[in-house]
CSV table of C-alpha atoms in Angstrom, one decimal:
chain,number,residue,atom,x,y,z
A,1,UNK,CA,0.0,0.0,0.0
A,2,UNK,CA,3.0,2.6,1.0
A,3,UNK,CA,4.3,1.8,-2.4
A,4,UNK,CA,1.5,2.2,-4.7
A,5,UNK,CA,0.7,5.6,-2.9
A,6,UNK,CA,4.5,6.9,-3.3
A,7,UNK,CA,4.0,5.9,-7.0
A,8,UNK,CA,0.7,8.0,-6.9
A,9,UNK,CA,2.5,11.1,-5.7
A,10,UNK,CA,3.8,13.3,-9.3
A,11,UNK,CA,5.9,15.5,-5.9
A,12,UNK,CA,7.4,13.0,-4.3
A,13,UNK,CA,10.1,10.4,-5.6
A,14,UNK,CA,11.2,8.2,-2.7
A,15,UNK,CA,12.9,5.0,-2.5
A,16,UNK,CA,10.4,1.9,-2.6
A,17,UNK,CA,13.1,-0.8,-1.5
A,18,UNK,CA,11.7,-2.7,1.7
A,19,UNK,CA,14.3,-2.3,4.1
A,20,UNK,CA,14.3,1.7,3.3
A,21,UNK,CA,10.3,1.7,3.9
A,22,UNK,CA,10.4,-0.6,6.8
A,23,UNK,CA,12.8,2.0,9.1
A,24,UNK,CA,10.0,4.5,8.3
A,25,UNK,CA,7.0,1.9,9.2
A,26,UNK,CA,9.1,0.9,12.4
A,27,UNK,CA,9.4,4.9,13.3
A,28,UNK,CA,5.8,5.1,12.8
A,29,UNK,CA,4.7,2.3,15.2
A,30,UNK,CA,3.1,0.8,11.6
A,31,UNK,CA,0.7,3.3,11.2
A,32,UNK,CA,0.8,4.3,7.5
A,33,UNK,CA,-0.3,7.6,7.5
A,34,UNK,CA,2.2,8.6,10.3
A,35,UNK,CA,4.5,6.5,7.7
A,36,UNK,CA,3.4,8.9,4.9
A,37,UNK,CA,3.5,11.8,6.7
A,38,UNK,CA,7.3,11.2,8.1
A,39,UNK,CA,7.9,10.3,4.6
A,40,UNK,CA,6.8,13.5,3.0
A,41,UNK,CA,8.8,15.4,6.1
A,42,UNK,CA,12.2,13.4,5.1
A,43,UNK,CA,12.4,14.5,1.6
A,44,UNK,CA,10.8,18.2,2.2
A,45,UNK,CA,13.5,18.9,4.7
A,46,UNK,CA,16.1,17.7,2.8
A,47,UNK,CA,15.0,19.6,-0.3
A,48,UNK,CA,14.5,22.5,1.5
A,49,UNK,CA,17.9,22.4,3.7
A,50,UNK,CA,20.1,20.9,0.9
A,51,UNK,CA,23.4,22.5,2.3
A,52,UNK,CA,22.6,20.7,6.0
A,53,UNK,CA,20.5,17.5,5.3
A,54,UNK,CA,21.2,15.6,2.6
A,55,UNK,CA,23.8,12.7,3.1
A,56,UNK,CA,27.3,13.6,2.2
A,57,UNK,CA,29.1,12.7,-1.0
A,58,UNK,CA,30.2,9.1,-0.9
A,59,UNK,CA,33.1,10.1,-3.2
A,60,UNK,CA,34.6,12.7,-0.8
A,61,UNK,CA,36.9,11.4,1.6
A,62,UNK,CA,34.4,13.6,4.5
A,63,UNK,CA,32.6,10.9,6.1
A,64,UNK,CA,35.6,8.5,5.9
A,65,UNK,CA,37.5,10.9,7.9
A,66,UNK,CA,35.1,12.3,10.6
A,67,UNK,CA,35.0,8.2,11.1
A,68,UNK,CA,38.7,8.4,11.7
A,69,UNK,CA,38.8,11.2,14.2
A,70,UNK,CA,36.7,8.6,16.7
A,71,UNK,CA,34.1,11.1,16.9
A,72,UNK,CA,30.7,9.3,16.9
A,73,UNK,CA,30.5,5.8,17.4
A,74,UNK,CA,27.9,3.1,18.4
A,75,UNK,CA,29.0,0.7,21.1
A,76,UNK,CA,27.8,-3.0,20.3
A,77,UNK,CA,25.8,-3.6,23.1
A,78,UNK,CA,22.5,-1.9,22.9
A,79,UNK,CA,21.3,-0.4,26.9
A,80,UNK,CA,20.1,-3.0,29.0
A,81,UNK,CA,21.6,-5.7,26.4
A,82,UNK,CA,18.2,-5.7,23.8
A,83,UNK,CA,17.1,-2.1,23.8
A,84,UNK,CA,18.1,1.0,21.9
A,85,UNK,CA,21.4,1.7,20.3
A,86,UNK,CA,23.7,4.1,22.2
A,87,UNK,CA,25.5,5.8,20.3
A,88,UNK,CA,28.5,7.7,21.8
A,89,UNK,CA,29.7,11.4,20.4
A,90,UNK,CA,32.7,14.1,21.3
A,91,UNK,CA,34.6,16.6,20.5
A,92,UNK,CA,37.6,14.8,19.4
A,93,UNK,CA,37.5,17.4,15.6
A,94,UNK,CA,39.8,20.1,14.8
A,95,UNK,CA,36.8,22.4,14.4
A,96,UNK,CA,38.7,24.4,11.5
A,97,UNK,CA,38.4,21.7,9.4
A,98,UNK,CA,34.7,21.0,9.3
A,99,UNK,CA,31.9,23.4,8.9
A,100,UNK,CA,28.7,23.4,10.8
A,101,UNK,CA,26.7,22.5,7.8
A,102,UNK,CA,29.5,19.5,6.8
A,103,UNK,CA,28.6,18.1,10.4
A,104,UNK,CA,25.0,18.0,10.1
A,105,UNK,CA,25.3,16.0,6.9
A,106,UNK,CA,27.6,13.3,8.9
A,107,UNK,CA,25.1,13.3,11.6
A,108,UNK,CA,22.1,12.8,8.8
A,109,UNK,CA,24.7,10.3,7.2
A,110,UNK,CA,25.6,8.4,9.9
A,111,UNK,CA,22.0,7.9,11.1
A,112,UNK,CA,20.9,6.6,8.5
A,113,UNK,CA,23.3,3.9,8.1
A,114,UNK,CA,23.0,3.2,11.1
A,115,UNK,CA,19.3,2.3,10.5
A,116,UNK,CA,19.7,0.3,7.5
A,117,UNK,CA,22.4,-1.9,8.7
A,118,UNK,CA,21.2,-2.3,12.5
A,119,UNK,CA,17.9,-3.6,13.6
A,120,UNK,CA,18.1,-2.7,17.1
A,121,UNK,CA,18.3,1.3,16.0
A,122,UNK,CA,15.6,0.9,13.3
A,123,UNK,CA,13.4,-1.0,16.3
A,124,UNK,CA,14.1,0.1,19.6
A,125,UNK,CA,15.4,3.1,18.5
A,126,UNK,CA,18.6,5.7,19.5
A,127,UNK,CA,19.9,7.3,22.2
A,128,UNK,CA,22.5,9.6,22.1
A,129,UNK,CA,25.2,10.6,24.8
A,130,UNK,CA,27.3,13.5,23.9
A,131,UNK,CA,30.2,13.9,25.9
A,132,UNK,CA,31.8,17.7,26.1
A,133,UNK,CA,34.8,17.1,27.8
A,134,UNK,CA,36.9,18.4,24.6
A,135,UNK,CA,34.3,21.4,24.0
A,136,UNK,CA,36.3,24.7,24.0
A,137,UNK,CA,35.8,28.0,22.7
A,138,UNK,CA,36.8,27.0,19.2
A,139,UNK,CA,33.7,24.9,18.6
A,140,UNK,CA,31.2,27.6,19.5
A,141,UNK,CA,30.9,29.2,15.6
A,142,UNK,CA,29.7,25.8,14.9
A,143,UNK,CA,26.5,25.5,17.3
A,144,UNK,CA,24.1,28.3,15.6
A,145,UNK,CA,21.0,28.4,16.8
A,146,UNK,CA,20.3,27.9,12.7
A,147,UNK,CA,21.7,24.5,12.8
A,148,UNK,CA,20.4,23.3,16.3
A,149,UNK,CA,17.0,23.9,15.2
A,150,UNK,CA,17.2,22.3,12.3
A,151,UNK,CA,18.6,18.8,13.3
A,152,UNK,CA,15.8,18.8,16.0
A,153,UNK,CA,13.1,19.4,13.5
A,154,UNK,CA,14.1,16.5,11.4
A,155,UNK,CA,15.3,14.0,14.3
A,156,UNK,CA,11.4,15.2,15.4
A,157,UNK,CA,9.4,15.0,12.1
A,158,UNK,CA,11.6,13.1,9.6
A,159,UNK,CA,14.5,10.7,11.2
A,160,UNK,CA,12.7,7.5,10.7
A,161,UNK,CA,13.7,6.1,14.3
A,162,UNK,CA,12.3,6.7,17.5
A,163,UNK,CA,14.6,9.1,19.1
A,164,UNK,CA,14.5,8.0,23.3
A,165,UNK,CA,17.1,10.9,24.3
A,166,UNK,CA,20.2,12.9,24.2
A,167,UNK,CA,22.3,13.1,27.3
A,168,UNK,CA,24.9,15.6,27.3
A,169,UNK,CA,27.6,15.1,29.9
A,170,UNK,CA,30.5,16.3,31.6
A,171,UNK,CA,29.2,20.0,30.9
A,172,UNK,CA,31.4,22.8,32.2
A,173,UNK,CA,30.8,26.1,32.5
A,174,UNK,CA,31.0,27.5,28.9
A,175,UNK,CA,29.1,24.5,27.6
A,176,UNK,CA,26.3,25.0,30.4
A,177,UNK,CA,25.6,28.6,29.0
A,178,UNK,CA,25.9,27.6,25.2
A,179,UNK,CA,23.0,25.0,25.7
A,180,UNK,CA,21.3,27.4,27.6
A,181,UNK,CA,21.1,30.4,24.7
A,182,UNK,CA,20.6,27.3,22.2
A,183,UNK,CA,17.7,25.7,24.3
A,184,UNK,CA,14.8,28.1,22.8
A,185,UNK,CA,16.0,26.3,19.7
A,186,UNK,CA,15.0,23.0,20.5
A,187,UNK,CA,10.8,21.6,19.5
A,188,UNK,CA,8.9,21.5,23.0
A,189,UNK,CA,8.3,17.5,22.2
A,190,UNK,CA,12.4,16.9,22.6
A,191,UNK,CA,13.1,19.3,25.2
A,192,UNK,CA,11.7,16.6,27.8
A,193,UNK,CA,14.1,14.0,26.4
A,194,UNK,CA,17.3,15.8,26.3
A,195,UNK,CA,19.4,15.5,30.2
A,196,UNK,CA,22.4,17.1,30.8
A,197,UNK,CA,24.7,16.0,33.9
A,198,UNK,CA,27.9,17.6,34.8
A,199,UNK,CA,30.2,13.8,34.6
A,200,UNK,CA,29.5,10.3,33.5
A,201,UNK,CA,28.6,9.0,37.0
A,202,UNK,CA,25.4,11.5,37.3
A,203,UNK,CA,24.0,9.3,34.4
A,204,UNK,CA,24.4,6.0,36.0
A,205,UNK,CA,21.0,5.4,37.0
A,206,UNK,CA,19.6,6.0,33.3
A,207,UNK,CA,23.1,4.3,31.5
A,208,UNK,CA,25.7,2.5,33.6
A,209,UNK,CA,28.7,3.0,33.2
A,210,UNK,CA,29.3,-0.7,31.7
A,211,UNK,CA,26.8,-0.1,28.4
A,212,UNK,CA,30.1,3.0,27.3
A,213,UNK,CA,33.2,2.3,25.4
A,214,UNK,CA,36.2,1.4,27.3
A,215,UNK,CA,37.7,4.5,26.3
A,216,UNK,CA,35.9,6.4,28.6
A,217,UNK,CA,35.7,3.7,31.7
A,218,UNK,CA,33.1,1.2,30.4
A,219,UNK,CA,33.1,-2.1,29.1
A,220,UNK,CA,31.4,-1.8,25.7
A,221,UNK,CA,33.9,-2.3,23.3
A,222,UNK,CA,36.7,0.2,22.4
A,223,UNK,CA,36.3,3.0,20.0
A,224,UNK,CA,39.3,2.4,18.0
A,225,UNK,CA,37.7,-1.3,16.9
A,226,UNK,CA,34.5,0.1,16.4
A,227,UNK,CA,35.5,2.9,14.5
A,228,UNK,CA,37.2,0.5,11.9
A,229,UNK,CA,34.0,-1.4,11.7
A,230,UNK,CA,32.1,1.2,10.7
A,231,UNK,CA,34.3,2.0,7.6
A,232,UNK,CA,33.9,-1.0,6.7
A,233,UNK,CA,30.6,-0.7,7.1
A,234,UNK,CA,30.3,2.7,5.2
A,235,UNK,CA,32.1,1.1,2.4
A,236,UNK,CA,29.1,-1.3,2.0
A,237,UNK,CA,26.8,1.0,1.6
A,238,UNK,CA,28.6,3.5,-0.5
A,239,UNK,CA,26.4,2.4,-3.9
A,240,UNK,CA,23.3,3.0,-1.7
A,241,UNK,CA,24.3,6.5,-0.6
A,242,UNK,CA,25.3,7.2,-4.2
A,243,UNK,CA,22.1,6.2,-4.9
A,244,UNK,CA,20.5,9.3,-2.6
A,245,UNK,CA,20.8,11.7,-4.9
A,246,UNK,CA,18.4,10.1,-7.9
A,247,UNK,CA,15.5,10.6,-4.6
A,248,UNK,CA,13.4,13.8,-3.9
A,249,UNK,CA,10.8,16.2,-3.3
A,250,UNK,CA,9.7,18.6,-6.1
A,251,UNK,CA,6.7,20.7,-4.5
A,252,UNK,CA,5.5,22.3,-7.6
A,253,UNK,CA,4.4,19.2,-8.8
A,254,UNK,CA,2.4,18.3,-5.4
A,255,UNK,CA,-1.8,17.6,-6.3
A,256,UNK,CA,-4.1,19.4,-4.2
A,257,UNK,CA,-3.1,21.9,-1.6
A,258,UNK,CA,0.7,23.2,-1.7
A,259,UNK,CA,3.1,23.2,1.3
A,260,UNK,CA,3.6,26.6,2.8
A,261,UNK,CA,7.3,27.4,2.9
A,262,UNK,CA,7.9,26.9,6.0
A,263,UNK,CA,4.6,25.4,7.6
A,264,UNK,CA,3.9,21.9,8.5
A,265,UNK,CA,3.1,19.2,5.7
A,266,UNK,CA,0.0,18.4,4.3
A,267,UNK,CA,-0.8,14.9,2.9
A,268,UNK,CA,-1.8,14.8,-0.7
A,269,UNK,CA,-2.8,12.0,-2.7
A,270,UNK,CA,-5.5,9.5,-2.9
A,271,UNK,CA,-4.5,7.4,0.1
A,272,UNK,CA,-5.6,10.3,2.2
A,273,UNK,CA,-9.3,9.5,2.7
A,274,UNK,CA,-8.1,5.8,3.5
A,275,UNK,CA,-9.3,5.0,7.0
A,276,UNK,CA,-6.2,2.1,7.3
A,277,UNK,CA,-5.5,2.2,11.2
């Protein structure tokens, strides 16, 4: 049914391969007009904020080298042994060589392989810790209100995983008053799922300590190992990610009522009047 409507749609050309619609049915709880409607919000976003949220170019050495810098990395053991993925972030850039937009396409990239290659991200979804031990002054240019707000709009309408939480730890001083001006930034329906603690022990009771890498006193694998297996893993998919850019949204060409720039989206289409929940 997903497919025939997303062949109905003149707007909208999306990928109809199963394990690309299943992440979006999964992140939907298997409604299919949620599925439709998340659908519709991936591609408008990333048509709209081209420069931040489409995936980066697989023939760019970008992605393969953020990888290297040990940066962001998903420990193998999902919390509590069977539930979401963890994934574990830092500092660990030279912030002169990325931009803030080059970042959010990593984090959009890296998401979604993620999704298509694990099934406990694409079920039970992803929770993030971001650890700002490394945080200076030199990465402030790249948290702009700009770019905060819109990485929460599409982890909110279009990321086709359920987002359980970000937890931002070992915050000093600067960092405590960054996320503070950047906080009006963030959609009302995150703000209750985002917890900051001043170390890694304050977070014990919601993540031991034994579901984090080794690198940072756990037991969940080291970073270096994982690291390598996700460009391994990155090479794999580099034909899909290729792929991306033959996928869109043109909104000229939508039936019925158009989009506002800016607003919310509407649901064209005949599926609409479908009663299928």
């Amino acid at each position: 049914m997903l497919k025939e409507w997303i062949q109905m749609q003149p707007h909208l050309k999306a990928r109809t391969d199963d394990r690309f619609l299943l992440q979006f049915l999964r992140g939907s709880k298997h409604s299919l007009e949620k599925t439709k409607d998340k659908l519709e919000h991936f591609y408008r976003l990333r048509a709209k904020y081209a420069d931040m949220l489409t995936t980066v170019d697989v023939d760019s050495s970008l992605f393969s080298d953020y990888v290297k810098t040990r940066s962001f990395s998903p420990p193998p053991i999902p919390l509590n042994g069977n539930g979401p993925r963890i994934i574990y972030a830092n500092y660990n850039i030279d912030p002169r060589s990325y931009t803030t937009n080059q970042i959010l396409q990593i984090v959009v990239t890296f998401t979604e392989l993620l999704l298509l290659s694990d099934p406990y991200a694409s079920i039970n979804g992803i929770l993030a810790i971001f650890d700002f031990e490394k945080f200076t002054t030199d990465f402030i240019a790249m948290l702009t209100p700009n770019a905060v707000k819109c990485l929460f709009l599409f982890i909110e309408k279009a990321m086709p995983a359920r987002f359980r939480g970000l937890y931002l730890i070992n915050i000093s001083t600067l960092a405590d008053k960054i996320i503070k001006i950047l906080w009006p930034y963030i959609p009302e329906k995150v703000k209750n799922r985002v917890h900051v603690y001043s170390n890694i022990d304050d977070m014990q009771e919601q993540i031991p300590r034994k579901y984090l890498p080794k690198d940072i006193g756990g037991e969940n694998g080291s970073i270096d190992k994982i690291s390598a297996e996700y460009l391994q893993l990155w090479e794999e998919y580099r034909d899909y990610f290729r792929d991306n850019s033959n996928y869109g949204l043109e909104e000229s060409l939508r039936l019925g009522n158009k989009c506002a720039n800016g607003a919310d989206l509407g649901i064209g289409g005949s599926f609409r009047a479908i009663n299928v929940d």
